[in-house]
mmCIF file of C-alpha atoms in Angstrom:
data_model
loop_
_atom_site.group_PDB
_atom_site.id
_atom_site.type_symbol
_atom_site.label_atom_id
_atom_site.label_comp_id
_atom_site.label_asym_id
_atom_site.label_seq_id
_atom_site.Cartn_x
_atom_site.Cartn_y
_atom_site.Cartn_z
ATOM 1 C CA MET A 790 5.060 -11.979 -20.464
ATOM 2 C CA GLU A 791 5.347 -11.963 -24.222
ATOM 3 C CA GLU A 792 7.435 -8.831 -24.442
ATOM 4 C CA GLY A 793 7.822 -9.038 -28.175
ATOM 5 C CA ARG A 794 4.104 -8.605 -28.639
ATOM 6 C CA LEU A 795 3.713 -5.536 -26.535
ATOM 7 C CA PRO A 796 2.321 -2.505 -28.302
ATOM 8 C CA ASP A 797 5.705 -0.815 -28.368
ATOM 9 C CA ALA A 798 4.648 1.758 -30.912
ATOM 10 C CA LEU A 799 1.863 2.791 -28.576
ATOM 11 C CA PHE A 800 4.359 4.193 -26.196
ATOM 12 C CA GLY A 801 7.428 6.162 -27.033
ATOM 13 C CA TRP A 802 9.592 4.836 -24.254
ATOM 14 C CA GLY A 803 13.008 4.133 -25.620
ATOM 15 C CA PRO A 804 15.688 2.364 -23.599
ATOM 16 C CA MET A 805 15.969 3.920 -20.163
ATOM 17 C CA GLU A 806 19.039 4.152 -18.009
ATOM 18 C CA PRO A 807 20.723 0.738 -17.613
ATOM 19 C CA GLU A 808 20.531 0.561 -13.845
ATOM 20 C CA SER A 809 20.424 -3.179 -13.657
ATOM 21 C CA GLN A 810 23.928 -3.552 -12.319
ATOM 22 C CA SER A 811 23.823 -1.079 -9.441
ATOM 23 C CA SER A 812 22.132 -3.004 -6.660
ATOM 24 C CA ASP A 813 23.739 -0.850 -3.992
ATOM 25 C CA ARG A 814 20.913 1.689 -4.185
ATOM 26 C CA ASN A 815 18.367 1.835 -1.424
ATOM 27 C CA ALA A 816 14.605 1.724 -1.813
ATOM 28 C CA ALA A 817 14.212 5.487 -1.707
ATOM 29 C CA GLU A 818 16.584 5.912 -4.632
ATOM 30 C CA TRP A 819 14.740 3.301 -6.665
ATOM 31 C CA PHE A 820 11.485 5.074 -5.793
ATOM 32 C CA ALA A 821 12.929 8.315 -7.129
ATOM 33 C CA SER A 822 14.177 6.595 -10.290
ATOM 34 C CA GLY A 823 10.748 5.226 -10.973
ATOM 35 C CA ALA A 824 9.201 8.595 -10.290
ATOM 36 C CA ALA A 825 11.402 10.107 -12.995
ATOM 37 C CA GLY A 826 9.352 8.115 -15.494
ATOM 38 C CA ILE A 827 6.807 10.928 -15.339
ATOM 39 C CA ALA A 828 9.016 12.813 -17.781
ATOM 40 C CA SER A 829 8.110 10.713 -20.778
ATOM 41 C CA ILE A 830 5.795 10.864 -23.769
ATOM 42 C CA PRO A 831 3.481 8.115 -22.506
ATOM 43 C CA ALA A 832 3.030 9.955 -19.223
ATOM 44 C CA LEU A 833 2.391 13.147 -21.172
ATOM 45 C CA ILE A 834 -0.235 11.409 -23.294
ATOM 46 C CA LEU A 835 -1.888 10.146 -20.134
ATOM 47 C CA MET A 836 -1.868 13.643 -18.672
ATOM 48 C CA THR A 837 -3.550 15.100 -21.715
ATOM 49 C CA SER A 838 -6.192 12.403 -21.598
ATOM 50 C CA PHE A 839 -6.743 13.226 -17.925
ATOM 51 C CA ALA A 840 -7.166 16.864 -18.888
ATOM 52 C CA GLY A 841 -9.892 15.683 -21.207
ATOM 53 C CA PHE A 842 -11.345 13.587 -18.413
ATOM 54 C CA GLY A 843 -11.531 16.610 -16.109
ATOM 55 C CA VAL A 844 -13.607 18.433 -18.684
ATOM 56 C CA PHE A 845 -15.744 15.344 -19.281
ATOM 57 C CA CYS A 846 -16.496 15.114 -15.556
ATOM 58 C CA ARG A 847 -17.425 18.733 -15.261
ATOM 59 C CA GLU A 848 -19.680 18.674 -18.281
ATOM 60 C CA SER A 849 -21.382 15.572 -16.929
ATOM 61 C CA GLY A 850 -22.385 17.445 -13.811
ATOM 62 C CA LEU A 851 -19.875 16.061 -11.326
ATOM 63 C CA THR A 852 -18.173 18.160 -8.679
ATOM 64 C CA LEU A 853 -14.420 18.501 -8.462
ATOM 65 C CA ALA A 854 -14.337 16.478 -5.248
ATOM 66 C CA GLN A 855 -16.267 13.653 -6.898
ATOM 67 C CA SER A 856 -13.977 13.688 -9.924
ATOM 68 C CA LEU A 857 -10.854 13.538 -7.784
ATOM 69 C CA PHE A 858 -12.342 10.872 -5.544
ATOM 70 C CA MET A 859 -13.067 8.801 -8.623
ATOM 71 C CA THR A 860 -9.526 9.295 -9.895
ATOM 72 C CA VAL A 861 -7.964 8.172 -6.635
ATOM 73 C CA THR A 862 -10.255 5.227 -5.904
ATOM 74 C CA MET A 863 -10.485 3.827 -9.417
ATOM 75 C CA TRP A 864 -7.557 5.229 -11.368
ATOM 76 C CA ALA A 865 -8.206 3.280 -14.593
ATOM 77 C CA LEU A 866 -9.513 5.722 -17.207
ATOM 78 C CA PRO A 867 -11.759 3.316 -19.141
ATOM 79 C CA SER A 868 -13.549 2.326 -15.932
ATOM 80 C CA LYS A 869 -13.941 5.963 -14.942
ATOM 81 C CA VAL A 870 -15.245 6.990 -18.343
ATOM 82 C CA VAL A 871 -17.835 4.197 -18.220
ATOM 83 C CA LEU A 872 -18.845 5.305 -14.713
ATOM 84 C CA VAL A 873 -19.239 8.958 -15.694
ATOM 85 C CA SER A 874 -21.145 7.955 -18.806
ATOM 86 C CA ALA A 875 -23.528 5.794 -16.772
ATOM 87 C CA ILE A 876 -23.964 8.534 -14.171
ATOM 88 C CA GLY A 877 -24.774 11.010 -16.896
ATOM 89 C CA ALA A 878 -27.429 8.636 -18.218
ATOM 90 C CA GLY A 879 -28.981 8.404 -14.748
ATOM 91 C CA ALA A 880 -28.397 4.670 -14.373
ATOM 92 C CA GLY A 881 -28.988 2.954 -11.055
ATOM 93 C CA ALA A 882 -26.127 1.758 -8.882
ATOM 94 C CA ALA A 883 -26.493 -1.904 -9.805
ATOM 95 C CA ALA A 884 -26.500 -1.377 -13.563
ATOM 96 C CA THR A 885 -23.651 1.091 -13.287
ATOM 97 C CA GLY A 886 -21.601 -1.287 -11.156
ATOM 98 C CA LEU A 887 -22.167 -4.043 -13.657
ATOM 99 C CA ALA A 888 -21.093 -1.867 -16.582
ATOM 100 C CA VAL A 889 -17.957 -0.736 -14.760
ATOM 101 C CA ALA A 890 -17.218 -4.338 -13.786
ATOM 102 C CA LEU A 891 -17.522 -5.510 -17.377
ATOM 103 C CA ALA A 892 -15.268 -2.732 -18.606
ATOM 104 C CA SER A 893 -12.684 -3.478 -15.922
ATOM 105 C CA ILE A 894 -12.305 -7.219 -16.397
ATOM 106 C CA ARG A 895 -9.159 -6.584 -18.416
ATOM 107 C CA LEU A 896 -7.482 -5.565 -15.176
ATOM 108 C CA MET A 897 -7.410 -9.120 -13.919
ATOM 109 C CA PRO A 898 -5.118 -10.632 -16.565
ATOM 110 C CA MET A 899 -3.116 -7.412 -16.586
ATOM 111 C CA VAL A 900 -2.443 -7.597 -12.852
ATOM 112 C CA ALA A 901 -1.890 -11.357 -13.024
ATOM 113 C CA SER A 902 0.908 -10.892 -15.545
ATOM 114 C CA TRP A 903 2.259 -7.888 -13.626
ATOM 115 C CA VAL A 904 2.664 -9.770 -10.323
ATOM 116 C CA PRO A 905 5.598 -11.966 -11.357
ATOM 117 C CA LEU A 906 7.290 -8.895 -12.847
ATOM 118 C CA VAL A 907 7.077 -6.700 -9.776
ATOM 119 C CA ARG A 908 7.424 -9.075 -6.869
ATOM 120 C CA GLY A 909 10.701 -9.295 -5.062
ATOM 121 C CA PRO A 910 11.947 -12.366 -3.260
ATOM 122 C CA GLU A 911 10.113 -11.498 -0.050
ATOM 123 C CA THR A 912 7.422 -9.056 -1.115
ATOM 124 C CA PRO A 913 4.511 -9.435 1.299
ATOM 125 C CA LYS A 914 1.112 -10.006 -0.255
ATOM 126 C CA TRP A 915 -0.348 -6.823 1.178
ATOM 127 C CA GLN A 916 2.139 -4.786 -0.830
ATOM 128 C CA LEU A 917 1.069 -6.555 -4.002
ATOM 129 C CA TYR A 918 -2.595 -5.939 -3.247
ATOM 130 C CA GLY A 919 -1.860 -2.305 -2.451
ATOM 131 C CA LEU A 920 0.304 -1.659 -5.487
ATOM 132 C CA SER A 921 -2.114 -3.471 -7.775
ATOM 133 C CA HIS A 922 -4.521 -0.576 -7.228
ATOM 134 C CA PHE A 923 -2.215 1.520 -9.396
ATOM 135 C CA VAL A 924 -2.139 -0.877 -12.313
ATOM 136 C CA ALA A 925 -3.763 0.525 -15.433
ATOM 137 C CA ILE A 926 -2.580 0.546 -18.999
ATOM 138 C CA THR A 927 0.194 3.120 -18.767
ATOM 139 C CA SER A 928 1.719 1.806 -15.539
ATOM 140 C CA TRP A 929 1.345 -1.769 -16.736
ATOM 141 C CA VAL A 930 3.270 -1.102 -19.925
ATOM 142 C CA PHE A 931 5.837 0.805 -17.866
ATOM 143 C CA ALA A 932 6.261 -2.246 -15.651
ATOM 144 C CA ALA A 933 6.566 -4.594 -18.598
ATOM 145 C CA LEU A 934 9.176 -2.457 -20.313
ATOM 146 C CA HIS A 935 11.357 -1.445 -17.386
ATOM 147 C CA LEU A 936 11.033 -3.849 -14.473
ATOM 148 C CA PRO A 937 12.672 -6.839 -16.158
ATOM 149 C CA LYS A 938 15.906 -4.863 -16.445
ATOM 150 C CA LEU A 939 16.056 -4.164 -12.715
ATOM 151 C CA PRO A 940 17.286 -6.219 -9.767
ATOM 152 C CA ARG A 941 14.419 -7.836 -7.894
ATOM 153 C CA GLU A 942 14.642 -5.709 -4.762
ATOM 154 C CA ALA A 943 14.388 -2.554 -6.868
ATOM 155 C CA ARG A 944 11.150 -3.374 -8.610
ATOM 156 C CA VAL A 945 8.552 -2.673 -5.940
ATOM 157 C CA PRO A 946 9.932 0.767 -4.972
ATOM 158 C CA TYR A 947 10.594 1.641 -8.626
ATOM 159 C CA PHE A 948 7.045 0.833 -9.660
ATOM 160 C CA ALA A 949 5.650 2.492 -6.535
ATOM 161 C CA GLY A 950 7.575 5.663 -7.358
ATOM 162 C CA PHE A 951 6.224 5.835 -10.874
ATOM 163 C CA ALA A 952 2.671 4.908 -9.914
ATOM 164 C CA LEU A 953 2.356 7.356 -7.038
ATOM 165 C CA VAL A 954 3.831 10.275 -8.949
ATOM 166 C CA LEU A 955 1.639 9.457 -11.934
ATOM 167 C CA ILE A 956 -1.559 9.443 -9.909
ATOM 168 C CA SER A 957 -0.629 12.574 -7.955
ATOM 169 C CA VAL A 958 0.267 14.568 -11.037
ATOM 170 C CA ASN A 959 -2.868 13.454 -12.807
ATOM 171 C CA CYS A 960 -5.027 14.493 -9.859
ATOM 172 C CA VAL A 961 -3.557 17.955 -10.280
ATOM 173 C CA VAL A 962 -4.234 17.791 -14.012
ATOM 174 C CA VAL A 963 -7.863 16.831 -13.427
ATOM 175 C CA ALA A 964 -8.269 19.657 -10.927
ATOM 176 C CA VAL A 965 -6.686 22.246 -13.208
ATOM 177 C CA SER A 966 -8.666 21.248 -16.275
ATOM 178 C CA PHE A 967 -11.884 20.973 -14.287
ATOM 179 C CA VAL A 968 -11.488 24.403 -12.777
ATOM 180 C CA SER A 969 -10.268 26.205 -15.858
ATOM 181 C CA VAL A 970 -12.906 24.924 -18.277
ATOM 182 C CA SER A 971 -15.267 27.776 -17.525
ATOM 183 C CA LYS A 972 -12.538 30.298 -18.224
ATOM 184 C CA LEU A 973 -11.530 28.745 -21.508
ATOM 185 C CA PRO A 974 -12.950 29.684 -24.875
ATOM 186 C CA VAL A 975 -15.536 27.085 -25.880
ATOM 187 C CA VAL A 976 -13.331 25.714 -28.640
ATOM 188 C CA MET A 977 -10.624 24.789 -26.105
ATOM 189 C CA ALA A 978 -13.133 23.215 -23.726
ATOM 190 C CA ALA A 979 -14.583 21.188 -26.578
ATOM 191 C CA ALA A 980 -11.117 20.224 -27.808
ATOM 192 C CA LEU A 981 -10.145 19.026 -24.328
ATOM 193 C CA PHE A 982 -13.385 17.095 -24.043
ATOM 194 C CA PHE A 983 -12.687 15.571 -27.458
ATOM 195 C CA LEU A 984 -9.387 14.220 -26.117
ATOM 196 C CA THR A 985 -11.205 11.484 -24.239
ATOM 197 C CA PRO A 986 -12.834 9.702 -27.191
ATOM 198 C CA LEU A 987 -9.857 10.425 -29.448
ATOM 199 C CA TYR A 988 -7.325 9.023 -27.000
ATOM 200 C CA PHE A 989 -9.370 5.894 -26.346
ATOM 201 C CA LEU A 990 -10.038 5.302 -30.014
ATOM 202 C CA THR A 991 -6.342 5.183 -30.863
ATOM 203 C CA ALA A 992 -5.166 3.537 -27.647
ATOM 204 C CA LEU A 993 -7.695 0.703 -27.915
ATOM 205 C CA ILE A 994 -6.696 0.020 -31.505
ATOM 206 C CA ALA A 995 -3.034 0.013 -30.547
ATOM 207 C CA ALA A 996 -3.628 -2.328 -27.637
ATOM 208 C CA ALA A 997 -5.679 -4.850 -29.617
ATOM 209 C CA ARG A 998 -3.673 -8.042 -29.854
ATOM 210 C CA ILE A 999 -6.195 -10.480 -31.248
ATOM 211 C CA PRO A 1000 -8.623 -10.014 -34.150
ATOM 212 C CA ALA A 1001 -11.582 -10.432 -31.792
ATOM 213 C CA GLU A 1002 -10.598 -7.180 -30.103
ATOM 214 C CA ALA A 1003 -10.587 -5.318 -33.404
ATOM 215 C CA TYR A 1004 -14.037 -6.687 -34.236
ATOM 216 C CA ALA A 1005 -15.163 -5.748 -30.739
ATOM 217 C CA MET A 1006 -14.055 -2.184 -31.339
ATOM 218 C CA GLY A 1007 -16.017 -1.976 -34.543
ATOM 219 C CA ALA A 1008 -19.052 -3.599 -32.954
ATOM 220 C CA GLY A 1009 -18.918 -1.275 -29.971
ATOM 221 C CA LEU A 1010 -18.512 1.862 -32.052
ATOM 222 C CA VAL A 1011 -21.642 0.938 -34.000
ATOM 223 C CA LEU A 1012 -23.765 -0.614 -31.263
ATOM 224 C CA GLY A 1013 -23.001 2.007 -28.637
ATOM 225 C CA PRO A 1014 -24.657 4.933 -30.396
ATOM 226 C CA LEU A 1015 -27.293 2.629 -31.913
ATOM 227 C CA LEU A 1016 -28.589 1.172 -28.650
ATOM 228 C CA PHE A 1017 -28.433 4.602 -27.066
ATOM 229 C CA TRP A 1018 -30.437 6.090 -29.898
ATOM 230 C CA LEU A 1019 -32.992 3.290 -29.571
ATOM 231 C CA ASN A 1020 -33.253 4.098 -25.856
ATOM 232 C CA VAL A 1021 -32.443 0.553 -24.859
ATOM 233 C CA PRO A 1022 -32.164 0.345 -21.063
ATOM 234 C CA LEU A 1023 -28.798 -0.828 -19.762
ATOM 235 C CA ASP A 1024 -27.473 -0.086 -23.238
ATOM 236 C CA LEU A 1025 -23.794 -0.242 -22.281
ATOM 237 C CA LEU A 1026 -24.191 -3.715 -20.828
ATOM 238 C CA TRP A 1027 -25.859 -4.938 -23.996
ATOM 239 C CA VAL A 1028 -23.222 -3.334 -26.170
ATOM 240 C CA GLY A 1029 -20.534 -5.137 -24.242
ATOM 241 C CA LEU A 1030 -22.266 -8.506 -24.104
ATOM 242 C CA LEU A 1031 -23.704 -8.556 -27.620
ATOM 243 C CA GLY A 1032 -20.884 -6.767 -29.371
ATOM 244 C CA GLY A 1033 -18.211 -8.569 -27.412
ATOM 245 C CA THR A 1034 -19.699 -12.027 -27.813
ATOM 246 C CA GLY A 1035 -20.270 -11.442 -31.505
ATOM 247 C CA ALA A 1036 -16.705 -10.248 -31.922
ATOM 248 C CA TYR A 1037 -15.383 -13.209 -29.969
ATOM 249 C CA LEU A 1038 -17.315 -15.633 -32.169
ATOM 250 C CA ALA A 1039 -16.133 -13.843 -35.300
ATOM 251 C CA GLY A 1040 -12.543 -14.101 -34.115
ATOM 252 C CA ARG A 1041 -13.027 -17.769 -33.342
ATOM 253 C CA TRP A 1042 -14.557 -18.453 -36.753
ATOM 254 C CA GLN A 1043 -11.648 -16.638 -38.337
ATOM 255 C CA ARG A 1044 -9.165 -18.762 -36.423
ATOM 256 C CA ARG A 1045 -10.960 -21.891 -37.526
ATOM 257 C CA LEU A 1046 -10.834 -20.796 -41.153
ATOM 258 C CA GLN A 1047 -7.134 -20.044 -40.833
ATOM 259 C CA GLY A 1048 -6.590 -23.418 -39.215
ATOM 260 C CA GLN A 1049 -8.394 -25.128 -42.051
ATOM 261 C CA ALA A 1050 -6.408 -23.206 -44.647
ATOM 262 C CA ARG A 1051 -3.195 -24.265 -42.965
ATOM 263 C CA ALA A 1052 -4.351 -27.880 -42.800
ATOM 264 C CA ARG A 1053 -4.924 -27.907 -46.527
ATOM 265 C CA ARG A 1054 -1.298 -26.935 -47.108
ATOM 266 C CA PRO A 1055 0.581 -29.527 -45.100
ATOM 267 C CA ASP A 1056 3.876 -28.762 -46.773
ATOM 268 C CA GLU A 1057 4.033 -25.239 -45.418
ATOM 269 C CA PRO A 1058 5.173 -24.548 -41.821
ATOM 270 C CA MET B 979 -34.722 -0.318 -9.030
ATOM 271 C CA SER B 980 -31.377 0.598 -7.544
ATOM 272 C CA PRO B 981 -30.755 4.253 -6.718
ATOM 273 C CA ALA B 982 -29.029 6.515 -9.190
ATOM 274 C CA PHE B 983 -26.176 8.903 -8.539
ATOM 275 C CA GLN B 984 -28.458 11.918 -8.538
ATOM 276 C CA ASP B 985 -31.189 10.372 -6.381
ATOM 277 C CA GLN B 986 -30.172 11.083 -2.835
ATOM 278 C CA ALA B 987 -29.593 14.600 -1.586
ATOM 279 C CA ALA B 988 -27.109 13.564 1.081
ATOM 280 C CA ILE B 989 -23.684 14.968 0.383
ATOM 281 C CA TRP B 990 -21.949 11.667 1.021
ATOM 282 C CA TRP B 991 -24.139 9.603 -1.320
ATOM 283 C CA PRO B 992 -22.240 10.340 -4.556
ATOM 284 C CA PHE B 993 -19.039 9.188 -2.883
ATOM 285 C CA VAL B 994 -20.663 6.000 -1.642
ATOM 286 C CA PHE B 995 -22.022 5.505 -5.153
ATOM 287 C CA ILE B 996 -18.558 5.950 -6.639
ATOM 288 C CA LEU B 997 -17.151 3.435 -4.173
ATOM 289 C CA LEU B 998 -19.875 0.843 -4.644
ATOM 290 C CA ALA B 999 -20.533 1.201 -8.358
ATOM 291 C CA GLY B 1000 -17.087 2.341 -9.419
ATOM 292 C CA ALA B 1001 -14.165 1.529 -7.163
ATOM 293 C CA ILE B 1002 -15.174 -1.934 -6.016
ATOM 294 C CA PRO B 1003 -16.159 -3.264 -9.457
ATOM 295 C CA THR B 1004 -12.792 -2.004 -10.678
ATOM 296 C CA ASP B 1005 -10.488 -3.069 -7.856
ATOM 297 C CA ILE B 1006 -12.047 -6.482 -7.454
ATOM 298 C CA TRP B 1007 -10.433 -7.552 -10.709
ATOM 299 C CA ARG B 1008 -7.074 -6.285 -9.523
ATOM 300 C CA TRP B 1009 -7.369 -8.309 -6.320
ATOM 301 C CA LEU B 1010 -8.402 -11.373 -8.294
ATOM 302 C CA GLY B 1011 -5.381 -10.754 -10.488
ATOM 303 C CA VAL B 1012 -3.041 -10.778 -7.492
ATOM 304 C CA MET B 1013 -4.682 -13.968 -6.272
ATOM 305 C CA ALA B 1014 -4.337 -15.628 -9.637
ATOM 306 C CA GLY B 1015 -0.779 -14.347 -10.046
ATOM 307 C CA ASN B 1016 0.109 -15.493 -13.519
ATOM 308 C CA ARG B 1017 -1.690 -18.799 -13.415
ATOM 309 C CA ILE B 1018 -3.892 -17.263 -16.097
ATOM 310 C CA ASP B 1019 -3.414 -18.372 -19.662
ATOM 311 C CA GLU B 1020 -3.596 -15.286 -21.864
ATOM 312 C CA ASN B 1021 -4.726 -17.316 -24.838
ATOM 313 C CA SER B 1022 -7.565 -19.196 -23.158
ATOM 314 C CA GLU B 1023 -11.025 -18.933 -24.684
ATOM 315 C CA PRO B 1024 -12.687 -17.320 -21.645
ATOM 316 C CA LEU B 1025 -10.037 -14.622 -21.630
ATOM 317 C CA ARG B 1026 -10.493 -13.889 -25.328
ATOM 318 C CA TRP B 1027 -14.206 -13.476 -24.708
ATOM 319 C CA ILE B 1028 -13.567 -11.241 -21.711
ATOM 320 C CA LYS B 1029 -11.275 -8.946 -23.683
ATOM 321 C CA ALA B 1030 -13.839 -8.729 -26.470
ATOM 322 C CA VAL B 1031 -16.641 -7.788 -24.083
ATOM 323 C CA ALA B 1032 -14.587 -5.152 -22.291
ATOM 324 C CA THR B 1033 -13.331 -3.685 -25.569
ATOM 325 C CA ALA B 1034 -16.822 -3.544 -27.057
ATOM 326 C CA LEU B 1035 -18.184 -1.804 -23.989
ATOM 327 C CA ILE B 1036 -15.530 0.877 -23.974
ATOM 328 C CA ALA B 1037 -15.832 1.325 -27.734
ATOM 329 C CA GLY B 1038 -19.545 1.835 -27.133
ATOM 330 C CA VAL B 1039 -18.810 4.680 -24.755
ATOM 331 C CA ILE B 1040 -16.475 6.232 -27.309
ATOM 332 C CA GLY B 1041 -19.052 5.926 -30.062
ATOM 333 C CA LYS B 1042 -21.641 7.608 -27.884
ATOM 334 C CA LEU B 1043 -19.261 10.402 -26.978
ATOM 335 C CA ILE B 1044 -18.515 11.106 -30.624
ATOM 336 C CA LEU B 1045 -22.061 10.834 -31.943
ATOM 337 C CA PHE B 1046 -24.109 11.960 -28.931
ATOM 338 C CA PRO B 1047 -21.911 14.188 -26.801
ATOM 339 C CA THR B 1048 -23.023 16.524 -24.042
ATOM 340 C CA GLY B 1049 -21.664 19.877 -23.053
ATOM 341 C CA SER B 1050 -19.225 21.856 -25.120
ATOM 342 C CA LEU B 1051 -18.431 18.997 -27.501
ATOM 343 C CA ALA B 1052 -22.068 18.998 -28.556
ATOM 344 C CA GLU B 1053 -21.522 22.409 -30.111
ATOM 345 C CA ALA B 1054 -19.254 20.873 -32.687
ATOM 346 C CA SER B 1055 -21.024 19.593 -35.760
ATOM 347 C CA LEU B 1056 -21.405 15.861 -36.282
ATOM 348 C CA ALA B 1057 -19.232 16.129 -39.375
ATOM 349 C CA LEU B 1058 -16.476 17.810 -37.418
ATOM 350 C CA ARG B 1059 -16.499 15.221 -34.653
ATOM 351 C CA VAL B 1060 -16.615 12.217 -36.943
ATOM 352 C CA GLY B 1061 -14.191 13.767 -39.408
ATOM 353 C CA SER B 1062 -11.622 14.629 -36.749
ATOM 354 C CA ALA B 1063 -11.892 11.158 -35.264
ATOM 355 C CA ALA B 1064 -11.402 9.632 -38.697
ATOM 356 C CA VAL B 1065 -8.398 11.805 -39.488
ATOM 357 C CA GLY B 1066 -6.954 11.047 -36.072
ATOM 358 C CA THR B 1067 -7.352 7.328 -36.639
ATOM 359 C CA GLY B 1068 -5.787 7.580 -40.089
ATOM 360 C CA ALA B 1069 -2.870 9.569 -38.744
ATOM 361 C CA PHE B 1070 -2.477 6.981 -35.986
ATOM 362 C CA PHE B 1071 -1.973 4.260 -38.571
ATOM 363 C CA LEU B 1072 0.234 6.405 -40.788
ATOM 364 C CA GLY B 1073 2.376 7.212 -37.778
ATOM 365 C CA GLY B 1074 3.016 3.532 -37.231
ATOM 366 C CA LYS B 1075 0.246 3.007 -34.699
ATOM 367 C CA SER B 1076 1.269 6.014 -32.668
ATOM 368 C CA VAL B 1077 -1.294 7.291 -30.185
ATOM 369 C CA PHE B 1078 0.667 10.523 -29.929
ATOM 370 C CA VAL B 1079 0.444 11.245 -33.669
ATOM 371 C CA GLY B 1080 -3.203 10.221 -33.846
ATOM 372 C CA VAL B 1081 -4.299 12.418 -30.958
ATOM 373 C CA LEU B 1082 -2.250 15.359 -32.217
ATOM 374 C CA ALA B 1083 -3.670 15.129 -35.743
ATOM 375 C CA GLY B 1084 -7.245 14.578 -34.604
ATOM 376 C CA GLU B 1085 -7.115 17.526 -32.235
ATOM 377 C CA ALA B 1086 -5.492 19.769 -34.821
ATOM 378 C CA VAL B 1087 -8.200 19.016 -37.364
ATOM 379 C CA PHE B 1088 -10.894 19.471 -34.729
ATOM 380 C CA ILE B 1089 -9.654 22.871 -33.633
ATOM 381 C CA ALA B 1090 -8.953 24.031 -37.177
ATOM 382 C CA GLY B 1091 -12.342 22.845 -38.350
ATOM 383 C CA TRP B 1092 -14.113 24.551 -35.475
ATOM 384 C CA LEU B 1093 -12.312 27.835 -36.026
ATOM 385 C CA ALA B 1094 -12.870 27.671 -39.762
ATOM 386 C CA ASN B 1095 -16.601 27.457 -39.200
ATOM 387 C CA SER B 1096 -16.942 30.137 -36.555
#
């Protein structure tokens, strides 16, 4: 894990308690320590974005049960937002599944880099598969920032504590925001709804580590509304494939230009 | 033509839909990630392409939400939505790439702008 390149500014976690030396704690205590991570700005940001998600679900015609079910079975907000968006557009199951799959690919490298961080010396595979369900951006950054400082046997319960508390609290947040929308003045409902695009806009920019991702953001922001407006079927899929491929090629071209510029100045490092 | 979420009247269908078209396409990447377990090179070309595609897709959803929202957000003017998003993004950068600052500023402008026009 390249810790130095993590989007540290994205999350306000400062140094947490230096527990690395006390390996005489049991699993339950590590679980509780991890759970305490809920009292942090990143967790708060996530909770506000879930409040926005609750409103988004309701205004897309979903029931509370469906919204909660989605939260528990999928967890990752980008995937859920794509799903709700596709549902709202009346897409079929296959097209929707494809769009969600494309949006969720990032989870594979995220989990792959999370595994060596979280596994203990004898962690059974089923625990890794189970815990991986709770990996999404916030918990992944949490793992990257905190797990390396802990003794190996602490990491699984610590992460499990944080992940389970995070998902439970956010289920409550979704339920509360979903239910209270109708009782809120319209401006508050709209403001909560607005949290979803606003949060993603800033979080995606913060998380972009290569130029291709920045180009992809720009391409998506333009192509998304454009293809929708043109009534292109499977518009989200096309936005991803066209915008993403274009952005990837642009990033690659940029790297080649930078490589050529460096080659022309052999004296510089 | 595969069935849509709203197609079947059965009460369990939406949940099956969420599982098939939502949970499985999401979790499958997590399982693949556990299987791969850090044998993935973050800087490989396929991975760069993958990140670009996923980012573009999500950005597309955001763009649609800002320009073509449904529900209560639709009652805000286009100028208010785009303006608040722009201010939020600017504040994000000014705050040293802080999501917290960006969201706070964008929301504040949104609410203030809404109230100023009502």
